[in-house]
Structures are given as C-alpha cells and as structure tokens.
PDB file of C-alpha atoms in Angstrom:
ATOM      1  CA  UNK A  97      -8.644   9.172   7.525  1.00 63.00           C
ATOM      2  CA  UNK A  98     -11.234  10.397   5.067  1.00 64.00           C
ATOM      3  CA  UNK A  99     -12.996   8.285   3.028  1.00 89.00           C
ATOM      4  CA  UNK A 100     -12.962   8.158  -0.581  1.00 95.00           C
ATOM      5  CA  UNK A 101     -15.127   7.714  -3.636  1.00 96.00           C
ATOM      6  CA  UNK A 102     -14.217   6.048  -6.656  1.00 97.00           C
ATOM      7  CA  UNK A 103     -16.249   4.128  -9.838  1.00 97.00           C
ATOM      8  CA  UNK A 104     -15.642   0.415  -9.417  1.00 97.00           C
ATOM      9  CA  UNK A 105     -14.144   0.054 -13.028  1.00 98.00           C
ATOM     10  CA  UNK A 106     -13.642   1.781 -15.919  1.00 98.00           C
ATOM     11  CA  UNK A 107     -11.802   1.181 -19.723  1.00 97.00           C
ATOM     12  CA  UNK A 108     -10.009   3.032 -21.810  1.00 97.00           C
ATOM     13  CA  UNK A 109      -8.419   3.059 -25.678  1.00 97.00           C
ATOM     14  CA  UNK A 110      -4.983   2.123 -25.699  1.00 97.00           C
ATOM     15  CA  UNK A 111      -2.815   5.645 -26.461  1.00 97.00           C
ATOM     16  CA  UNK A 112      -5.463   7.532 -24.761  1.00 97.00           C
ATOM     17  CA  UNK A 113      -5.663   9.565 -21.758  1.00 97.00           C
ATOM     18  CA  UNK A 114      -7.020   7.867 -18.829  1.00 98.00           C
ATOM     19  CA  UNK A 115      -8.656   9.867 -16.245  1.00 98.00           C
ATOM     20  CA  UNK A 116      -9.546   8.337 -12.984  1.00 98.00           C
ATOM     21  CA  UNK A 117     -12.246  10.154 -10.615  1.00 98.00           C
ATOM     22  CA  UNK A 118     -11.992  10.388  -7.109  1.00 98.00           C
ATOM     23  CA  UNK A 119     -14.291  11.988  -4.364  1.00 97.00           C
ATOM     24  CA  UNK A 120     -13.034  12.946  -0.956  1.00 95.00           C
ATOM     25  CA  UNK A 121     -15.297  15.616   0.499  1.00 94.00           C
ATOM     26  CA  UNK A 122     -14.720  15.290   3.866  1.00 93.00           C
ATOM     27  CA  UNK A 123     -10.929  15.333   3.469  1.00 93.00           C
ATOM     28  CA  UNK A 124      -9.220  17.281   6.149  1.00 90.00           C
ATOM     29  CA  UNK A 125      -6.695  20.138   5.926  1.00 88.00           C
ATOM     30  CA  UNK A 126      -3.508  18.238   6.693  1.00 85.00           C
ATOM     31  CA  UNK A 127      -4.975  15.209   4.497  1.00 90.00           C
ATOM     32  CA  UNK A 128      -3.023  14.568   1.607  1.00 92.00           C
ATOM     33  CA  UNK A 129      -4.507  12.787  -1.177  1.00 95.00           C
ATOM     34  CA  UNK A 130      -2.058   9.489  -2.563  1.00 95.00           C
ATOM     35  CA  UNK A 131      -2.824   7.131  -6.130  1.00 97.00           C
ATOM     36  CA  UNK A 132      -1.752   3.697  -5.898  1.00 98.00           C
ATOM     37  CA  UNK A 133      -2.079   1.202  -8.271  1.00 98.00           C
ATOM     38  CA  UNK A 134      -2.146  -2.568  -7.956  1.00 97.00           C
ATOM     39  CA  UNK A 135      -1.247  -5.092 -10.831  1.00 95.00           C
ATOM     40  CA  UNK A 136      -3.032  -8.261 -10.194  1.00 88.00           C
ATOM     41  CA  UNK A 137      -1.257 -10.126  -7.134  1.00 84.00           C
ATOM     42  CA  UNK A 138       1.865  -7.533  -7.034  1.00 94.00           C
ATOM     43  CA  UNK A 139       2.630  -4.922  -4.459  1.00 96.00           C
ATOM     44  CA  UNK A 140       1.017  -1.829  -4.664  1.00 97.00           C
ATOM     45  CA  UNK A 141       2.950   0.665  -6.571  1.00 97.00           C
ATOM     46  CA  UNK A 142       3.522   4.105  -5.508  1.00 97.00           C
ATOM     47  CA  UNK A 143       1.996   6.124  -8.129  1.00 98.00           C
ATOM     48  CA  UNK A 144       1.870  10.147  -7.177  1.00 97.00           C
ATOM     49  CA  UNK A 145       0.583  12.342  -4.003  1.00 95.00           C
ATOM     50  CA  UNK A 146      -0.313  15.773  -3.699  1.00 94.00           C
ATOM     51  CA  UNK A 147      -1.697  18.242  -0.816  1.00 92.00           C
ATOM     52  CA  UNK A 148      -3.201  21.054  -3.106  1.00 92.00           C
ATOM     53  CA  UNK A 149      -1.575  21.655  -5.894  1.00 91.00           C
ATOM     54  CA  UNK A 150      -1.602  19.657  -9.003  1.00 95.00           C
ATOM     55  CA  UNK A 151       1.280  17.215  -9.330  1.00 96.00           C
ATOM     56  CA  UNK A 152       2.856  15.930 -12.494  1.00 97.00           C
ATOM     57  CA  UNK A 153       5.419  13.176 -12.487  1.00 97.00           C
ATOM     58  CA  UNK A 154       7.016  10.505 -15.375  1.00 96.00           C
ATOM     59  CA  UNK A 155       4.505   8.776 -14.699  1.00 95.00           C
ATOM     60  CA  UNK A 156       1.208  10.642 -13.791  1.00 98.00           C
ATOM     61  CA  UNK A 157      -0.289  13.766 -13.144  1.00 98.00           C
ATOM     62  CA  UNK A 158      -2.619  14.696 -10.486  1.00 98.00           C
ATOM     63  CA  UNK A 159      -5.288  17.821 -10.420  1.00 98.00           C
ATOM     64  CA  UNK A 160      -6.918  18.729  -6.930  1.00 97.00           C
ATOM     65  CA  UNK A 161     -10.115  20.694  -7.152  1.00 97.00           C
ATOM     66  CA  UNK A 162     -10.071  24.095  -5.168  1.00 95.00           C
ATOM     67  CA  UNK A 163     -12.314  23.204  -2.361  1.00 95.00           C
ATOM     68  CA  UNK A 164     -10.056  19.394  -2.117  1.00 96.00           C
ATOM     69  CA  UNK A 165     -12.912  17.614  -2.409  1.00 96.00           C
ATOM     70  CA  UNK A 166     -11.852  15.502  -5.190  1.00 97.00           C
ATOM     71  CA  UNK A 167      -9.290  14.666  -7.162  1.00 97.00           C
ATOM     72  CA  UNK A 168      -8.766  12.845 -10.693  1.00 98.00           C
ATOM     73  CA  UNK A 169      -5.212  11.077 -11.711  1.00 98.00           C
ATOM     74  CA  UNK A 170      -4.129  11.673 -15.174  1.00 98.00           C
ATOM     75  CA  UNK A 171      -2.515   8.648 -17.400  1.00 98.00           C
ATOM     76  CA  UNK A 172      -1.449  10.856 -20.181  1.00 97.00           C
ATOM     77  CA  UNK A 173      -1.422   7.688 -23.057  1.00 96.00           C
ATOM     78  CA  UNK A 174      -2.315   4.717 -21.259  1.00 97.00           C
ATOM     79  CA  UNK A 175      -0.873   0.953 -22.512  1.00 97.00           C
ATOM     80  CA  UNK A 176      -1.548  -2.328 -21.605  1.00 97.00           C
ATOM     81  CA  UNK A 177       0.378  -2.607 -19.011  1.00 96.00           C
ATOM     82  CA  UNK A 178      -1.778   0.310 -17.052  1.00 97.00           C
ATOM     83  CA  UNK A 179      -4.001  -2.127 -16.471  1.00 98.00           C
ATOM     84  CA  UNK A 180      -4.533  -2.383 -12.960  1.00 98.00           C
ATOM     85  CA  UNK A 181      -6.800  -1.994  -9.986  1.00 97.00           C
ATOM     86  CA  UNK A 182      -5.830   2.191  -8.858  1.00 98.00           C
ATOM     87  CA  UNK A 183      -6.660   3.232  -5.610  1.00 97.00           C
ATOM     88  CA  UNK A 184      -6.733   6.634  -4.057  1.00 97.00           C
ATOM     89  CA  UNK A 185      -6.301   7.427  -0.723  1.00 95.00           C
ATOM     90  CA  UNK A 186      -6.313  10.032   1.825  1.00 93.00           C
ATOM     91  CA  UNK A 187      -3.321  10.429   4.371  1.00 89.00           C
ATOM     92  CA  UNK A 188      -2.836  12.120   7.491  1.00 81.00           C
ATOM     93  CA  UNK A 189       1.240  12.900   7.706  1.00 72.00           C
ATOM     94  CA  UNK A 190       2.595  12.522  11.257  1.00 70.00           C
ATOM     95  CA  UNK A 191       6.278  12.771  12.117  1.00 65.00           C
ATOM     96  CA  UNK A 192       6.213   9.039  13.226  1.00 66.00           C
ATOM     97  CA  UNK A 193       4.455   7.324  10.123  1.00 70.00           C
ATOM     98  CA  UNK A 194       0.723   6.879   9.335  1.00 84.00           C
ATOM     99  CA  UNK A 195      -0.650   4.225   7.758  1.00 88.00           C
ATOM    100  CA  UNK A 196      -2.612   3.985   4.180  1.00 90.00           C
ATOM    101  CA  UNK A 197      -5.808   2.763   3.955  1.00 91.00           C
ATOM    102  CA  UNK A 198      -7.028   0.934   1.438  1.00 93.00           C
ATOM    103  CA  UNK A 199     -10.356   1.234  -0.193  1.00 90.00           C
ATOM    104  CA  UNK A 200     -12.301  -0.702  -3.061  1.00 91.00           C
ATOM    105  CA  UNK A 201     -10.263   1.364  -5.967  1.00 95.00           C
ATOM    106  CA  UNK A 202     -11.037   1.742  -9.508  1.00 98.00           C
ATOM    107  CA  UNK A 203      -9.938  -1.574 -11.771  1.00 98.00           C
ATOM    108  CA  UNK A 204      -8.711   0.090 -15.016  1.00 98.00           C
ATOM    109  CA  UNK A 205      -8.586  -2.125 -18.234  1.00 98.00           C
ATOM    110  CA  UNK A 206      -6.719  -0.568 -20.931  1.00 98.00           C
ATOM    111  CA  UNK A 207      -8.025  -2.343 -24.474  1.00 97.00           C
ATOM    112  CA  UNK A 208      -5.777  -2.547 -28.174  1.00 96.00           C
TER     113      UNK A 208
ATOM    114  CA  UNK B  91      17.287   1.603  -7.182  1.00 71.00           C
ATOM    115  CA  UNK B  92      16.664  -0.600  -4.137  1.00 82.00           C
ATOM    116  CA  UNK B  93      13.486  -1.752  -3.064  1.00 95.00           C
ATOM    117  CA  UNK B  94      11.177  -3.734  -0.089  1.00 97.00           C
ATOM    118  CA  UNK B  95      13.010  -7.321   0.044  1.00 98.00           C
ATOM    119  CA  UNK B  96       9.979  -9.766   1.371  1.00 98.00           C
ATOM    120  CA  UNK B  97      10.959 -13.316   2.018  1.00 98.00           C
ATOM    121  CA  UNK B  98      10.134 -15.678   1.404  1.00 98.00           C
ATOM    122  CA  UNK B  99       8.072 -15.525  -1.933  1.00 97.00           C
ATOM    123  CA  UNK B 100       6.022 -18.545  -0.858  1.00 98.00           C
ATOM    124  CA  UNK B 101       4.852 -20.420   1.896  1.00 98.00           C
ATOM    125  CA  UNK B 102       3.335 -23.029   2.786  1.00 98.00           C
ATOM    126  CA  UNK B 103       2.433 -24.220   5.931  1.00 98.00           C
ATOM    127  CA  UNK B 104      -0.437 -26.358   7.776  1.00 98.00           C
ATOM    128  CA  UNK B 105      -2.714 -25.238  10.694  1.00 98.00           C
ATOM    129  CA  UNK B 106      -1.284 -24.350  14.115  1.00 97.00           C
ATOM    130  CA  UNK B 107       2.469 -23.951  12.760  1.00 98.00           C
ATOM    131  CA  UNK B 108       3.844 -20.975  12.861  1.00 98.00           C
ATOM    132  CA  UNK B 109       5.349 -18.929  10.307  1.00 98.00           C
ATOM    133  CA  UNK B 110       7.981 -16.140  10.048  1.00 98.00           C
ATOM    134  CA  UNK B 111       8.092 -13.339   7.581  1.00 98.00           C
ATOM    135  CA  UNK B 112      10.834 -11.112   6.499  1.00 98.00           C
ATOM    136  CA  UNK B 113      10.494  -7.854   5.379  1.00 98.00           C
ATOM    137  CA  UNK B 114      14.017  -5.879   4.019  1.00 98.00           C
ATOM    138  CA  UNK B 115      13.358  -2.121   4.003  1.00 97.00           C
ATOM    139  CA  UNK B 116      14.457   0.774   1.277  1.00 96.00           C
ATOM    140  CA  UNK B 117      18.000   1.890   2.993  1.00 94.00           C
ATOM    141  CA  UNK B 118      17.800   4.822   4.817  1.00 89.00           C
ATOM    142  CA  UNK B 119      14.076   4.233   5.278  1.00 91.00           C
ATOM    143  CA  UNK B 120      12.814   4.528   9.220  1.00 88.00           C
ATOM    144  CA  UNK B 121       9.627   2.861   8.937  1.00 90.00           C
ATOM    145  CA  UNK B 122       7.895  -0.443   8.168  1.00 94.00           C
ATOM    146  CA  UNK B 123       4.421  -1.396   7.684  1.00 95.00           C
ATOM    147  CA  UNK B 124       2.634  -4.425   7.176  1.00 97.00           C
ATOM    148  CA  UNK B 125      -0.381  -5.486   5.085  1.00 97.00           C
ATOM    149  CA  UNK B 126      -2.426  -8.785   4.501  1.00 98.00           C
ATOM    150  CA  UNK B 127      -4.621  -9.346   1.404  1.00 97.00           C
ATOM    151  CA  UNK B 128      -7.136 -11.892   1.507  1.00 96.00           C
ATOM    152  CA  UNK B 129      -8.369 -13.605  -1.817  1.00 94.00           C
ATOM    153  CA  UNK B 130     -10.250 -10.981  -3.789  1.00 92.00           C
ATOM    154  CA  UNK B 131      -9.809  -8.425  -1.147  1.00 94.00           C
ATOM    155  CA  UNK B 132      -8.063  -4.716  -0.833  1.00 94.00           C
ATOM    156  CA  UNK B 133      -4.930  -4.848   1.299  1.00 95.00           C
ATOM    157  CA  UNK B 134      -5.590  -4.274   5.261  1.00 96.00           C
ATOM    158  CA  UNK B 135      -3.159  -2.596   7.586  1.00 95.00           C
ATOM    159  CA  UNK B 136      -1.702  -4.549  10.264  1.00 97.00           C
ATOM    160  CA  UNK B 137       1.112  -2.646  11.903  1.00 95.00           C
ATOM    161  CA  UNK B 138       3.782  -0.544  12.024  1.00 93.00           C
ATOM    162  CA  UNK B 139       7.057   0.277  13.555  1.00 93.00           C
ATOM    163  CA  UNK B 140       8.581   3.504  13.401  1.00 89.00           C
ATOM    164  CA  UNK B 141      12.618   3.724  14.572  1.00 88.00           C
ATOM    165  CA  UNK B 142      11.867   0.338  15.817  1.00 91.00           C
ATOM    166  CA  UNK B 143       9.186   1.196  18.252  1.00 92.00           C
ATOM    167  CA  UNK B 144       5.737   0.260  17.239  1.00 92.00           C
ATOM    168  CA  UNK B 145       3.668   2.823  15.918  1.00 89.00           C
ATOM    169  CA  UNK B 146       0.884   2.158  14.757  1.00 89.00           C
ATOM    170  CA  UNK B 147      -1.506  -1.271  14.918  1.00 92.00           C
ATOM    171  CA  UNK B 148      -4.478  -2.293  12.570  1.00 93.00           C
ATOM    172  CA  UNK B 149      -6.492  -5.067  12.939  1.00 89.00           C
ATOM    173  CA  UNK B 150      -3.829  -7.645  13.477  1.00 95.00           C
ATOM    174  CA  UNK B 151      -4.764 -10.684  15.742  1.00 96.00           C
ATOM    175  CA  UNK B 152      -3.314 -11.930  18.908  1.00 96.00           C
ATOM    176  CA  UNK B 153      -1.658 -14.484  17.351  1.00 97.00           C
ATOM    177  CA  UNK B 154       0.415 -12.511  15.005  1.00 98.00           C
ATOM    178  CA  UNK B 155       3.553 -10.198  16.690  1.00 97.00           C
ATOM    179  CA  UNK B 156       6.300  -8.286  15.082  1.00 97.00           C
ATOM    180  CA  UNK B 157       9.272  -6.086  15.249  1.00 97.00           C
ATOM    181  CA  UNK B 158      12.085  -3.999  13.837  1.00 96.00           C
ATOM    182  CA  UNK B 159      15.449  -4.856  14.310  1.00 96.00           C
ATOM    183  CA  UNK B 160      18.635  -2.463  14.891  1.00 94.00           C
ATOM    184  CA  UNK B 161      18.920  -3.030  10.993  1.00 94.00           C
ATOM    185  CA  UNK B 162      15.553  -1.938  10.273  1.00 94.00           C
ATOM    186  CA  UNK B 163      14.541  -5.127   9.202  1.00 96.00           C
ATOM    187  CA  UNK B 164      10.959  -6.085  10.192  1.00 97.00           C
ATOM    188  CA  UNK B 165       9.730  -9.642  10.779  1.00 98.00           C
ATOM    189  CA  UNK B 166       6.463 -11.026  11.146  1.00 98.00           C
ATOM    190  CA  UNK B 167       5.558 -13.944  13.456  1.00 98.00           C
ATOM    191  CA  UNK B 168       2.450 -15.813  13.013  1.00 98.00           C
ATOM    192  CA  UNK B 169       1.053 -18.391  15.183  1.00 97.00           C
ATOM    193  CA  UNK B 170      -1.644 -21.298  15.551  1.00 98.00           C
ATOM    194  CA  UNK B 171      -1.939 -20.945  11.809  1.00 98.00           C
ATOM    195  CA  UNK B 172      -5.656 -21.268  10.649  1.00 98.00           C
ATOM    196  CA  UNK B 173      -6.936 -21.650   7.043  1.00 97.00           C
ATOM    197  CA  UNK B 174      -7.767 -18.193   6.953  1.00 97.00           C
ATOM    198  CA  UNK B 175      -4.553 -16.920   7.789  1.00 98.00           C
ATOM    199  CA  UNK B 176      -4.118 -18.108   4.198  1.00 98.00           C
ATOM    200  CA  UNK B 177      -3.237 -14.464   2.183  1.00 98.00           C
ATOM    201  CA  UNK B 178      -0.310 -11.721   0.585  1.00 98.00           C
ATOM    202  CA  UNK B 179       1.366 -10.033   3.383  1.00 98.00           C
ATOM    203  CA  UNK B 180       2.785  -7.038   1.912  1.00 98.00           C
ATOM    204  CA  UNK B 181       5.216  -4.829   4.147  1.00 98.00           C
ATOM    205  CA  UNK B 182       6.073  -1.622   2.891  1.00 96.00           C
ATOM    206  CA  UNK B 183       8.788   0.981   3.723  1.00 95.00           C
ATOM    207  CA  UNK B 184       8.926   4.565   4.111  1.00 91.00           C
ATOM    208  CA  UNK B 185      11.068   7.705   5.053  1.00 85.00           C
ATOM    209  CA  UNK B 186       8.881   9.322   7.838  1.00 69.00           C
ATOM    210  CA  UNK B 187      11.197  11.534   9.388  1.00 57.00           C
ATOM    211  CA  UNK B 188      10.307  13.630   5.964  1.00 55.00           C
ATOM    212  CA  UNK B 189       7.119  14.467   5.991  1.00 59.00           C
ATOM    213  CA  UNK B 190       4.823  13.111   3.353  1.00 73.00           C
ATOM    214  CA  UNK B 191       7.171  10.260   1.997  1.00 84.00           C
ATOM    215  CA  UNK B 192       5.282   7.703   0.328  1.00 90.00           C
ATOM    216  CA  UNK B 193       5.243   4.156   1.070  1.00 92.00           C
ATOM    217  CA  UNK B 194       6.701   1.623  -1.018  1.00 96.00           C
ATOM    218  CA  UNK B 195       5.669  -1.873  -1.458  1.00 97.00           C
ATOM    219  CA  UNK B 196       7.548  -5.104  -1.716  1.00 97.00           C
ATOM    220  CA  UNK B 197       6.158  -7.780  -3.916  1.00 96.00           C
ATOM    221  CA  UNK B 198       5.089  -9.723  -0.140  1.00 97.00           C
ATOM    222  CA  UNK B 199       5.180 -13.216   0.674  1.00 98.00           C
ATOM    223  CA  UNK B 200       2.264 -15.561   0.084  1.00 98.00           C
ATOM    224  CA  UNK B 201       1.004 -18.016   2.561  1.00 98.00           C
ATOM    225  CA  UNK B 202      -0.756 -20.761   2.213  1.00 98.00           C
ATOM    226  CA  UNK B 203      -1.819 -22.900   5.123  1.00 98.00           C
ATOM    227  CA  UNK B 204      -3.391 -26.299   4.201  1.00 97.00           C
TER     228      UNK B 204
END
C-alpha cells in the first residue's frame, strides 16, 4: 500500500472547520484513500473513503486533488469530542479483503 | 445498528498462559481482521480471514493462531504469553464481497500479562 503523509498534530477552535492534510503521492490507481479516527484507547472509527471524487457524509467530507496525490478531510464545525488521533490511509480493494495499514496519523485537539 | 462484539473487555493473565479472544462480527459481514496496539503505538495488522479461509497475515508470531467459525465468529489464540504480548487487540469486520466496504472496529479486548 502507499504510504502516507500527515502533520503529527494540529488544533483547532471549537465551531470551526477542521481541515486535516494528507499526502499520498505515490498512491496507485486502484488505491483508495480511507480517514479513520481513534479516540484515546477506543477502536478506530470508520470515518469516510473515497477513490476520486470528493465525498461528503454526516459526518465528514473528503476532497481528492486531481492528480490523487493528496487528500484533506473536512470537519465542517469541530467539538470536543473530535478530539482524536485521525489517520489516513491508502487501500488496495481485492474481492477477498485487504487489510488497513496504519500509520503515525494526525492527533487533533479541538480547544473551547 | 450492530457492531464488532470483542470479548472479553479485559484480561489478565501471567507469562506462558494462554489466552483466547473473541471477536463477534457485523451480521452479514464475510470478513475479520485482527489488530494489536502496543502502549503508545498505531494499531498493527495481524490477520485475516475471509469466508473463513485465511486471507491475509501481518506480522503475527508463531505463538498466536486464529480462525473463523461457520458463524463468522473469529477467535484469537495466544500462547507462552510474554510481557510484551501485553496490548489492545482490536478485530474488525467488513463486507468484502462489495468492493470497497470499510472496516469497522470493535472496542477490542485488553491484555495484560503480569
């Protein structure tokens, strides 16, 4: 899978957008790129995923540069309980499963 | 809506017991993976079964072996405990016969061997 990129931490207002960088350049065409998020000792959570195109859900929205090579995830009005370490992730899909890896991620602190 | 069932929650064991962790998946879901997360680390990939064949396998050590069940239940058996065995072992569940499905995490089952 292809690596990925991100800033080890990074804050943000509470109410405010929260935009989270990623790089991928080497990311392949059947690659998609995956956010996960990770609140301290829980599961990671299943955030959003996209191939191409940019991706909203209720919870996120994702925006894929042209060329793929990176990515940013969206927290339209972040709260406190966005804080959280947020990983991206690239993906190879196979019929049969493939797993995620895991990379250092971004640890998002959302202040009042 | 359903999701991963780990148990137990907690365990605690000593070194060279052995130790058995269950993993529930979301129904309907056709694959299971497992994860361990060491103190201050990112979670690493052990294995993974697809339609209860394995599919896929990390860096898991000798001592550790698991399987999916006609239920599509997954366990994990780990041997000859040692201290560093001590971690979060997530398993997550996905729908792979769709292409793309995400995985989804259960809250895992943390061991502690003394």
């Amino acid at each position: 899978d292809a690596k990925t990129t991100q800033p080890p931490s990074m804050d943000c207002a509470e109410g405010r957008a929260a935009n989270l960088p990623c790089n991928h350049s080497t990311i392949s065409g059947n690659e998609y790129v995956y956010w996960y998020r990770q609140i301290h000792s829980q599961g990671p959570q299943y955030i959003i995923h996209g191939l191409k195109n940019n991706e909203t859900n209720e919870m996120a929205s994702l925006i894929i540069t042209e060329d793929r090579k990176s990515s940013t995830l969206i927290l339209p009005h972040a709260t406190l309980r966005d804080t959280a370490v947020y990983y991206c992730i690239v993906r190879v899909v196979l019929a049969s499963g493939s797993r995620l890896t895991f990379g250092e991620g971004t640890q998002l602190t959302v202040n009042p | 809506a359903a999701g991963v069932i780990q148990s137990p929650r907690h365990l605690i064991k000593e070194k060279r017991e052995t130790a058995t962790l269950k993993c529930y998946p979301i129904p309907r879901h056709d694959t299971v993976y497992w994860y361990q997360q060491g103190p201050g680390q990112d979670p690493q990939f052990l294995i993974s079964f697809y339609e209860k064949m394995q599919s896929d396998k990390g860096s898991i050590p000798d001592r550790f072996s698991a399987q999916q069940f006609s239920d599509y239940h997954s366990e994990l058996n780990m041997s000859s405990l040692e201290l560093g065995d001590s971690a979060l072992y997530f398993c997550a569940s996905s729908l792979d016969s769709r292409g793309g499905s995400p995985l989804h995490f259960g809250n895992g089952t943390r061991l502690t061997v003394t």
